[in-house]
Every structure is written in structure tokens, then in C-alpha cells.
Amino acid sequence: MPPRFVQSMHPVFPITAFLQESPSDKMDILILKQGEQILFAVLQERQLEYLRRGSHAGTGEIYLGRVENVVQNLNACFVKFHDQETGYLPFDEIPNGALVNRTFQTGDRIRSGDQLPVQILVPPRKTKQAKLTGYLTLASHSAVIAPATLRDAGLHVSKRLPDAIRSFLFHEIKSRLEEGEYKKILSAYSVILRTEAGEGLETDSLPPDSSTLNGTIQDILALYFDLENIRNKLAPTRQVGNLLYRENFSAQMENHLTDLVHFIRNVEANPTIRVICNQKEFIEEIQQLPLLQRHPEMTVSYHDTVHQGISLENLYGLPSKLDDLSRKRIWLKSGAYLVIEATEALHVIDVNSGKDIASKKQLFFKTNMEAARESFRQIRLRNLSGMILIDFINLQDQREQYQLERELQRLCQLDPIRTRFVDFTKLGIAEITREAK
């Protein structure tokens, strides 16, 4: 078993050790550097279950931009923000007081030459320009903060937490923030407490020691001071194109690993988590993360490609697994298959009995349950978002239909990204919504 902490010497483990140790409760997190991106993958019994890619270069960065062109019929403008790059900024993504060269309120007209700090939502790709926002958002392990609109000013708590913990966090954090000079935070900003803010809290032991919430309070205040500094000090004094903010590598690593561990603990109650990296600098970063202290079940090790004679991605068969994600047809063990199609407005997953010669009416339910689990695995791995429709094989038994519905609700809860089962349509098609991330 790899040691939890790796000091000056990074241990090298024989290939057979990785291939033989695969009990169902053992979850492997692979962290791989691939060009400019970092790939985070979760595997259970060597099957790929969850996938995250480190932020594309630019995503989340904040620059001082200048409006180059205003297009009224698009309700948007184009903003120069970095190295002659121009991005698309909708009018409804510009908050009150965003401009640094003049006073601006919602409803005022944007003019060429206006300057404002902008954050990259979607980086430029090929012929597509970057998508920008003026609602600058900063995130930490336990909180997210952004300038408020009229409808969302104040404190919000993740709906994934139990009601008792949500209520406790809301009232306790709000009362502390409304004391003294920090009172204006909740009137000027939208503060969201993430699921991780509830770590260590139990519904049967509320209220906890007051020090339990100190970390969350400090997170919120740090984000607030950073955002105030960007808006009121950096933006008014820098030149167009200057970088105002970039999330540091440790924060990115913490946020991604937090999501992966959240997913794993949703799947397994008491998992053994191995984090395996192909870069030594990743080990050093992970050792410093508070996440490791909160999850003693995690071990961290370095895979040396030269000594092992095989790369980490090839050891786990990742190239072929990633190639499968571009295929439209996905075969199931039963012989049935899924067809995954994307349109401009939504994603469609069609369940077909295929080669499942055993699929008589009484076995359609079993096929649908298998298809449901594989559909959600594909949704996670492909990072599908928006409206998703799943066309299952029609079931005549209402009890089986109800069990399928319950399974869909359960699968939604596994995903760290907010996913919701809406309902079955009159044609029996399942409607799913999933937030973009």
C-alpha cells in the first residue's frame, strides 16, 4: 500500500501491485499532465467513472477589458481583453458599477471605449471567441462569492446538505457576517456556501463548537477582500489587457480533488482512495492541501514512467477509454446499447434492446436499469449539461416504472454537479437537467 505522505523520495511500485489490488471499495484517482491540461480521472475496478479536466488556460482569469464594438441587435458587445484577443460579452452580464471609466447602471447604454474588468467563462477555441462576464466570481473550498443582482443578494447554502445543517449554516454564518463592518457583504454580494462547508457537521450534534465555522468565515472574508481589491484597486489603475486575477494551482487542485472525493463518497460509504500522479510536483502540491487532513483514507503516490516501463495512462488503459467517449453507440453487458446524440438545444440518449436476446417483456426492466446507470456514467464522463432526454424501453408495470424513477433520482444525487430528474413525459421519455461546469 503506498504511503500517505511522500517525502524526498517518491516510491516506485511494481506494475503487478496496481493490477492486482482492485477490491470494489478501492477507488483510484489519476492525476495526469497532458500538454497544457491536467486530467483528473476516477476509476473503480479499473472502470472509468468520473472525469474532470483542469481549467483550460484562461478559464476563470480576470482581465481589464475595453469595449471595441457594440452590437445592439445581439444585446452584446465585443471586448478586447488580452494580447489583441476579443471576447463576446452580453449586456445582461454587466453588473451595476462595472465600468471603471464612468458611472454605469443597469439600463445604461454601453459605448465603444468603455473599460471594465471581465472574467473568461469559456476560453477561445478555433474560430470561436471567448465568452466573457462582468460578474466576477471567486471560489474557495467552502464558498463562492460574486457581485449580486437584485434577486440573489445575500447568503445561499448548497441544497445537497441536509435541511438541518443548511438551516444552521444559513443562520449562523449570516449572523456573523452581519456584525460590524462586514454587514455590507451580504447586501452587495451573493455568497454561496458549498457542500464542503458542511463537513464535520452532524445533524444530531448541532450546534457544534463555534470554532468549527471559523474556516468558512475566513474563506468568505478572503474572497471578499480579493474581489474588492480587483474591482476597486487593480481595475482602475491597470492598463487594458492586464491580468487582474488567476486562480493559483493549489486552489485548482483542491477544488478538483474535492469534487472527485465528493463523488467517491457518494458511491462508497467507506472507500479506500488512492491518488496516483505522473508528475512529482503534483505530489508536493497535494501534500500541502487541507483536503488530505480531512480524508485520512486517501493515500498519495508517484508513478515513475521510466522505472515502471509504462505510462500511467497506458497502465489503466485510458487512451481507449477516452476514445470511447467520442462514440455515439455504447454497448451494454446485456447486449443492449445506447445511442447518444447532441442537438443545438439538448442531448438525447436512446435505449435499444439490440443483441439482448433475453429482452422479453419481463426483462425490459433489468435492461432499463442497466441503461440508466450507464447513461449517467456517460453523462458524467462527457460532461453533458442542459436538457438531457433518455428514451427508455417502455414498461407496462407501474411498479417497475416507479423503481426506475427512484433509480434515476439516486443517480442524480451521485453527481457533484447539480443534476435533477424532472419527470417522465407522456411519451415515457425521462427528462434530466444538469448544470454546466
Short mmCIF file of N, CA and C in Angstrom, two decimals, residues 232-319:
data_model
loop_
_atom_site.label_atom_id
_atom_site.label_comp_id
_atom_site.label_asym_id
_atom_site.label_seq_id
_atom_site.Cartn_x
_atom_site.Cartn_y
_atom_site.Cartn_z
N ASN A 232 -11.82 47.60 -7.00
CA ASN A 232 -11.63 48.98 -6.56
C ASN A 232 -10.18 49.48 -6.61
N LYS A 233 -9.21 48.56 -6.67
CA LYS A 233 -7.81 48.99 -6.69
C LYS A 233 -7.10 48.61 -7.98
N LEU A 234 -7.20 47.35 -8.37
CA LEU A 234 -6.46 46.92 -9.56
C LEU A 234 -7.08 47.44 -10.86
N ALA A 235 -8.39 47.21 -11.04
CA ALA A 235 -9.04 47.58 -12.30
C ALA A 235 -8.90 49.07 -12.64
N PRO A 236 -9.09 50.00 -11.70
CA PRO A 236 -8.99 51.42 -12.06
C PRO A 236 -7.57 51.90 -12.34
N THR A 237 -6.56 51.12 -11.98
CA THR A 237 -5.18 51.59 -12.11
C THR A 237 -4.36 50.85 -13.15
N ARG A 238 -4.89 49.78 -13.72
CA ARG A 238 -4.14 48.99 -14.69
C ARG A 238 -4.50 49.35 -16.12
N GLN A 239 -3.69 48.88 -17.05
CA GLN A 239 -3.93 49.14 -18.47
C GLN A 239 -4.77 48.02 -19.08
N VAL A 240 -5.44 48.35 -20.17
CA VAL A 240 -6.27 47.36 -20.87
C VAL A 240 -5.41 46.16 -21.27
N GLY A 241 -5.91 44.98 -20.99
CA GLY A 241 -5.18 43.76 -21.32
C GLY A 241 -4.40 43.19 -20.16
N ASN A 242 -4.28 43.96 -19.05
CA ASN A 242 -3.54 43.46 -17.88
C ASN A 242 -4.32 42.36 -17.17
N LEU A 243 -3.60 41.33 -16.74
CA LEU A 243 -4.21 40.26 -15.95
C LEU A 243 -4.43 40.75 -14.53
N LEU A 244 -5.67 40.63 -14.03
CA LEU A 244 -6.01 41.07 -12.68
C LEU A 244 -6.09 39.91 -11.70
N TYR A 245 -6.39 38.71 -12.20
CA TYR A 245 -6.57 37.57 -11.28
C TYR A 245 -6.42 36.26 -12.04
N ARG A 246 -5.75 35.32 -11.40
CA ARG A 246 -5.68 33.94 -11.92
C ARG A 246 -5.66 33.01 -10.72
N GLU A 247 -6.53 32.03 -10.72
CA GLU A 247 -6.58 31.07 -9.62
C GLU A 247 -5.26 30.32 -9.54
N ASN A 248 -4.68 30.23 -8.35
CA ASN A 248 -3.40 29.54 -8.23
C ASN A 248 -3.58 28.03 -8.38
N PHE A 249 -2.47 27.37 -8.67
CA PHE A 249 -2.51 25.94 -8.97
C PHE A 249 -3.03 25.13 -7.79
N SER A 250 -2.63 25.50 -6.57
CA SER A 250 -3.07 24.77 -5.39
C SER A 250 -4.59 24.83 -5.23
N ALA A 251 -5.17 26.01 -5.51
CA ALA A 251 -6.63 26.15 -5.41
C ALA A 251 -7.34 25.29 -6.44
N GLN A 252 -6.80 25.26 -7.68
CA GLN A 252 -7.39 24.41 -8.70
C GLN A 252 -7.34 22.94 -8.28
N MET A 253 -6.17 22.52 -7.78
CA MET A 253 -6.01 21.13 -7.36
C MET A 253 -6.98 20.79 -6.24
N GLU A 254 -7.12 21.71 -5.27
CA GLU A 254 -8.03 21.49 -4.14
C GLU A 254 -9.48 21.36 -4.61
N ASN A 255 -9.89 22.26 -5.51
CA ASN A 255 -11.28 22.25 -5.97
C ASN A 255 -11.60 20.98 -6.76
N HIS A 256 -10.69 20.59 -7.64
CA HIS A 256 -10.94 19.39 -8.44
C HIS A 256 -10.96 18.14 -7.57
N LEU A 257 -9.98 18.01 -6.68
CA LEU A 257 -9.93 16.83 -5.81
C LEU A 257 -11.14 16.77 -4.88
N THR A 258 -11.59 17.93 -4.42
CA THR A 258 -12.77 17.98 -3.55
C THR A 258 -13.99 17.39 -4.27
N ASP A 259 -14.18 17.78 -5.54
CA ASP A 259 -15.30 17.25 -6.32
C ASP A 259 -15.17 15.74 -6.51
N LEU A 260 -13.95 15.27 -6.77
CA LEU A 260 -13.75 13.84 -7.00
C LEU A 260 -14.02 13.03 -5.74
N VAL A 261 -13.52 13.53 -4.60
CA VAL A 261 -13.74 12.83 -3.34
C VAL A 261 -15.23 12.84 -2.98
N HIS A 262 -15.90 13.95 -3.26
CA HIS A 262 -17.35 14.05 -3.02
C HIS A 262 -18.08 12.96 -3.82
N PHE A 263 -17.70 12.81 -5.09
CA PHE A 263 -18.33 11.78 -5.92
C PHE A 263 -18.06 10.39 -5.36
N ILE A 264 -16.81 10.13 -4.99
CA ILE A 264 -16.44 8.80 -4.49
C ILE A 264 -17.22 8.45 -3.23
N ARG A 265 -17.34 9.40 -2.32
CA ARG A 265 -18.03 9.13 -1.06
C ARG A 265 -19.54 8.99 -1.27
N ASN A 266 -20.06 9.53 -2.36
CA ASN A 266 -21.46 9.28 -2.71
C ASN A 266 -21.65 7.84 -3.19
N VAL A 267 -20.62 7.29 -3.84
CA VAL A 267 -20.70 5.95 -4.40
C VAL A 267 -20.42 4.89 -3.34
N GLU A 268 -19.37 5.12 -2.52
CA GLU A 268 -18.95 4.16 -1.50
C GLU A 268 -18.95 4.84 -0.13
N ALA A 269 -19.53 4.17 0.87
CA ALA A 269 -19.61 4.76 2.21
C ALA A 269 -18.25 4.86 2.87
N ASN A 270 -17.42 3.84 2.74
CA ASN A 270 -16.10 3.82 3.38
C ASN A 270 -15.04 3.40 2.37
N PRO A 271 -14.75 4.26 1.42
CA PRO A 271 -13.82 3.88 0.36
C PRO A 271 -12.36 3.98 0.78
N THR A 272 -11.52 3.24 0.09
CA THR A 272 -10.08 3.43 0.17
C THR A 272 -9.67 4.17 -1.09
N ILE A 273 -9.12 5.36 -0.94
CA ILE A 273 -8.85 6.22 -2.09
C ILE A 273 -7.34 6.31 -2.33
N ARG A 274 -6.92 5.92 -3.52
CA ARG A 274 -5.52 6.06 -3.92
C ARG A 274 -5.41 7.18 -4.94
N VAL A 275 -4.59 8.16 -4.67
CA VAL A 275 -4.30 9.23 -5.62
C VAL A 275 -2.95 8.94 -6.24
N ILE A 276 -2.92 8.80 -7.56
CA ILE A 276 -1.69 8.43 -8.26
C ILE A 276 -1.40 9.50 -9.32
N CYS A 277 -0.20 10.07 -9.27
CA CYS A 277 0.16 11.18 -10.16
C CYS A 277 1.32 10.79 -11.07
N ASN A 278 1.39 11.42 -12.24
CA ASN A 278 2.53 11.17 -13.12
C ASN A 278 3.53 12.33 -13.11
N GLN A 279 3.34 13.29 -12.16
CA GLN A 279 4.26 14.41 -12.03
C GLN A 279 4.63 14.58 -10.56
N LYS A 280 5.94 14.71 -10.27
CA LYS A 280 6.39 14.85 -8.89
C LYS A 280 5.87 16.12 -8.25
N GLU A 281 5.76 17.22 -9.05
CA GLU A 281 5.30 18.48 -8.46
C GLU A 281 3.86 18.38 -7.98
N PHE A 282 3.06 17.48 -8.57
CA PHE A 282 1.69 17.28 -8.10
C PHE A 282 1.68 16.72 -6.69
N ILE A 283 2.58 15.80 -6.42
CA ILE A 283 2.69 15.20 -5.08
C ILE A 283 2.94 16.30 -4.04
N GLU A 284 3.89 17.17 -4.35
CA GLU A 284 4.26 18.23 -3.41
C GLU A 284 3.08 19.17 -3.15
N GLU A 285 2.30 19.47 -4.20
CA GLU A 285 1.13 20.34 -4.03
C GLU A 285 0.06 19.66 -3.17
N ILE A 286 -0.21 18.40 -3.45
CA ILE A 286 -1.27 17.68 -2.75
C ILE A 286 -0.95 17.53 -1.27
N GLN A 287 0.33 17.34 -0.96
CA GLN A 287 0.73 17.18 0.44
C GLN A 287 0.37 18.41 1.28
N GLN A 288 0.30 19.57 0.65
CA GLN A 288 0.03 20.80 1.39
C GLN A 288 -1.47 21.10 1.53
N LEU A 289 -2.30 20.30 0.87
CA LEU A 289 -3.73 20.61 0.85
C LEU A 289 -4.42 20.19 2.15
N PRO A 290 -5.31 21.04 2.69
CA PRO A 290 -6.10 20.65 3.87
C PRO A 290 -6.96 19.41 3.60
N LEU A 291 -7.27 19.17 2.33
CA LEU A 291 -8.12 18.03 1.95
C LEU A 291 -7.54 16.72 2.47
N LEU A 292 -6.22 16.60 2.46
CA LEU A 292 -5.59 15.36 2.90
C LEU A 292 -5.79 15.13 4.40
N GLN A 293 -5.83 16.22 5.16
CA GLN A 293 -6.05 16.11 6.60
C GLN A 293 -7.49 15.68 6.90
N ARG A 294 -8.41 16.12 6.05
CA ARG A 294 -9.83 15.80 6.28
C ARG A 294 -10.18 14.38 5.84
N HIS A 295 -9.35 13.78 5.00
CA HIS A 295 -9.67 12.45 4.46
C HIS A 295 -8.49 11.51 4.65
N PRO A 296 -8.36 10.95 5.86
CA PRO A 296 -7.23 10.05 6.14
C PRO A 296 -7.27 8.76 5.32
N GLU A 297 -8.40 8.48 4.67
CA GLU A 297 -8.49 7.27 3.85
C GLU A 297 -7.74 7.43 2.52
N MET A 298 -7.21 8.63 2.24
CA MET A 298 -6.51 8.88 0.99
C MET A 298 -5.02 8.58 1.12
N THR A 299 -4.46 7.92 0.11
CA THR A 299 -3.02 7.76 0.01
C THR A 299 -2.56 8.41 -1.29
N VAL A 300 -1.32 8.86 -1.31
CA VAL A 300 -0.80 9.58 -2.48
C VAL A 300 0.50 8.94 -2.92
N SER A 301 0.65 8.70 -4.22
CA SER A 301 1.89 8.10 -4.72
C SER A 301 2.22 8.64 -6.11
N TYR A 302 3.48 8.47 -6.47
CA TYR A 302 4.00 8.94 -7.76
C TYR A 302 4.31 7.75 -8.65
N HIS A 303 3.84 7.82 -9.90
CA HIS A 303 4.12 6.77 -10.87
C HIS A 303 5.25 7.24 -11.77
N ASP A 304 6.40 6.55 -11.69
CA ASP A 304 7.56 6.89 -12.50
C ASP A 304 7.53 6.06 -13.79
N THR A 305 7.23 6.72 -14.89
CA THR A 305 7.09 6.01 -16.17
C THR A 305 8.38 5.29 -16.57
N VAL A 306 9.53 5.94 -16.34
CA VAL A 306 10.81 5.35 -16.74
C VAL A 306 11.06 4.05 -15.99
N HIS A 307 10.89 4.08 -14.66
CA HIS A 307 11.14 2.89 -13.85
C HIS A 307 10.09 1.80 -14.09
N GLN A 308 8.85 2.22 -14.30
CA GLN A 308 7.78 1.22 -14.47
C GLN A 308 7.79 0.62 -15.88
N GLY A 309 8.31 1.38 -16.83
CA GLY A 309 8.33 0.88 -18.20
C GLY A 309 7.02 1.05 -18.93
N ILE A 310 6.09 1.77 -18.31
CA ILE A 310 4.79 2.02 -18.94
C ILE A 310 4.22 3.30 -18.33
N SER A 311 3.56 4.09 -19.15
CA SER A 311 2.97 5.33 -18.64
C SER A 311 1.75 5.04 -17.80
N LEU A 312 1.38 5.97 -16.93
CA LEU A 312 0.22 5.78 -16.05
C LEU A 312 -1.05 5.65 -16.86
N GLU A 313 -1.21 6.44 -17.91
CA GLU A 313 -2.43 6.36 -18.72
C GLU A 313 -2.55 5.02 -19.45
N ASN A 314 -1.41 4.48 -19.92
CA ASN A 314 -1.47 3.18 -20.60
C ASN A 314 -1.66 2.04 -19.60
N LEU A 315 -1.13 2.20 -18.38
CA LEU A 315 -1.31 1.19 -17.35
C LEU A 315 -2.79 0.96 -17.07
N TYR A 316 -3.56 2.02 -17.09
CA TYR A 316 -5.00 1.94 -16.81
C TYR A 316 -5.85 1.90 -18.08
N GLY A 317 -5.20 1.87 -19.24
CA GLY A 317 -5.95 1.80 -20.50
C GLY A 317 -6.76 3.04 -20.79
N LEU A 318 -6.28 4.21 -20.33
CA LEU A 318 -7.06 5.43 -20.51
C LEU A 318 -7.25 5.85 -21.96
N PRO A 319 -6.23 5.72 -22.84
CA PRO A 319 -6.44 6.17 -24.23
C PRO A 319 -7.67 5.56 -24.88
#
